[in-house]
Amino acid sequence: MKRTFNIAILLVLTLSFFNAAPTEFDKYDSKVAVIKFKTEVVDYGTIVQNSDGTRLFTFTNTGDAPLLITNVKTTCGCTVPTYSKAPILPGETGHLNIKYDTKRLGAFTKTVTVMSNAEGGNKILKIKGTIVAAK
């Protein structure tokens, strides 16, 4: 009898604990930024040594919160990123400039990691191409 009473009390406490949890998941709208790149790979093609190595990645904030790019990392010092530190509002477009050192000959493939407050975390972009000697 005492055992049944203890189980009943434990059951009532357990049920009251789960009923205390909020059941309305839509109660708090959470706005997020979403970064959508026009292209995630920039192909330089075949370019001549010492030519202009600057290319542009264009993106749009398709979310409903301001997008803030916190950092952009590249795989080597031969690739230099430039980007705006200002927030990109929902619906607005931004640009990420990448400058590759075209003194080096041969094929290359480099990655650029964009860190931001966007949904999904870091975004990895690529640049690739081949540099040939000037004639």
C-alpha atoms as one frame of an Amber mdcrd trajectory, in Angstrom:
protein
   0.000   0.000   0.000   2.788   2.382   0.957   4.646   1.481  -2.239   1.602
   2.217  -4.410   1.144   5.564  -2.650   4.811   6.516  -3.314   4.499   5.575
  -6.990   1.325   7.656  -7.277   3.050  10.711  -5.750   6.063  10.238  -8.034
   3.751   9.996 -11.042   1.890  13.189 -10.077   5.180  15.096  -9.587   6.536
  13.877 -12.920   3.404  14.887 -14.797   3.333  18.310 -13.155   6.996  18.843
 -14.136   6.285  18.154 -17.821   3.165  20.325 -17.771   5.233  23.264 -16.516
   7.277  23.286 -19.759   6.068  25.782 -22.373   4.074  24.145 -25.130   3.869
  27.113 -27.493   6.952  26.931 -29.678   5.808  29.769 -31.945   5.463  32.148
 -29.021   8.898  33.708 -29.605   9.706  34.567 -33.200  13.419  34.346 -33.786
  14.678  36.345 -36.725  17.764  35.106 -38.526  20.043  36.342 -41.256  20.512
  34.132 -44.315  23.452  34.672 -46.661  22.874  33.675 -50.289  25.824  33.965
 -52.682  25.275  34.529 -56.404  28.023  31.929 -56.962  30.161  29.985 -54.502
  33.005  29.331 -56.975  34.879  31.982 -58.933  36.828  30.576 -61.859  39.632
  32.892 -62.993  40.123  30.720 -66.047  43.549  31.039 -67.668  45.119  34.413
 -66.897  48.509  35.966 -67.610  51.102  36.288 -64.866  51.013  39.644 -62.982
  47.512  40.492 -64.285  44.720  41.791 -62.057  43.786  39.083 -59.535  40.787
  40.860 -58.015  37.423  39.105 -58.210  34.064  39.734 -56.580  31.650  37.491
 -54.696  28.163  39.017 -54.544  25.674  37.974 -51.859  22.233  38.908 -50.591
  20.782  38.760 -47.096  17.596  36.770 -47.737  16.792  36.479 -44.028  14.782
  38.776 -41.799  17.590  40.006 -39.511  20.687  42.115 -40.236  23.663  40.103
 -41.528  27.040  40.798 -39.966  30.203  39.295 -41.439  32.596  38.867 -38.519
  35.651  37.463 -40.306  36.873  36.095 -43.619  39.752  33.599 -43.643  41.724
  32.299 -46.601  43.899  29.215 -46.960  47.092  31.197 -47.629  48.605  34.671
 -47.621  48.415  34.807 -51.428  44.660  35.479 -51.175  43.526  38.718 -49.534
  39.827  39.343 -48.735  38.170  42.750 -48.361  34.629  43.100 -47.022  32.294
  45.582 -45.370  32.098  45.547 -41.578  28.680  47.264 -41.640  25.554  45.121
 -41.194  23.723  44.135 -44.376  20.013  44.633 -43.815  17.411  42.086 -44.993
  17.016  42.190 -48.775  20.232  44.147 -49.319  23.230  43.025 -51.355  26.867
  42.999 -50.282  30.228  42.259 -51.868  33.309  40.307 -50.870  36.448  41.260
 -52.814  39.147  38.612 -53.194  42.595  39.490 -54.510  44.822  36.594 -55.565
  48.582  37.087 -56.052  49.051  36.419 -59.773  52.878  36.326 -59.615  52.768
  32.555 -59.037  52.615  30.315 -62.090  50.421  27.239 -62.476  47.009  26.044
 -61.436  45.515  27.098 -58.128  42.484  26.305 -55.995  41.963  28.219 -52.751
  39.158  28.315 -50.207  37.691  31.360 -48.522  35.744  30.875 -45.284  33.124
  33.520 -44.465  32.162  33.717 -40.785  28.945  35.539 -39.956  25.788  35.473
 -37.879  23.941  33.822 -40.785  21.901  30.679 -40.396  24.021  27.591 -41.026
  27.280  29.034 -39.699  30.405  29.406 -41.835  30.179  29.526 -45.618  33.029
  28.116 -47.702  33.747  29.666 -51.092  36.347  28.696 -53.718  38.547  30.433
 -56.229  40.391  28.564 -58.949  42.268  29.140 -62.158  45.564  28.803 -63.989
  48.295  31.407 -64.329  50.516  31.290 -67.409  53.756  33.198 -68.102  53.530
  36.465 -69.997  54.875  36.284 -73.566
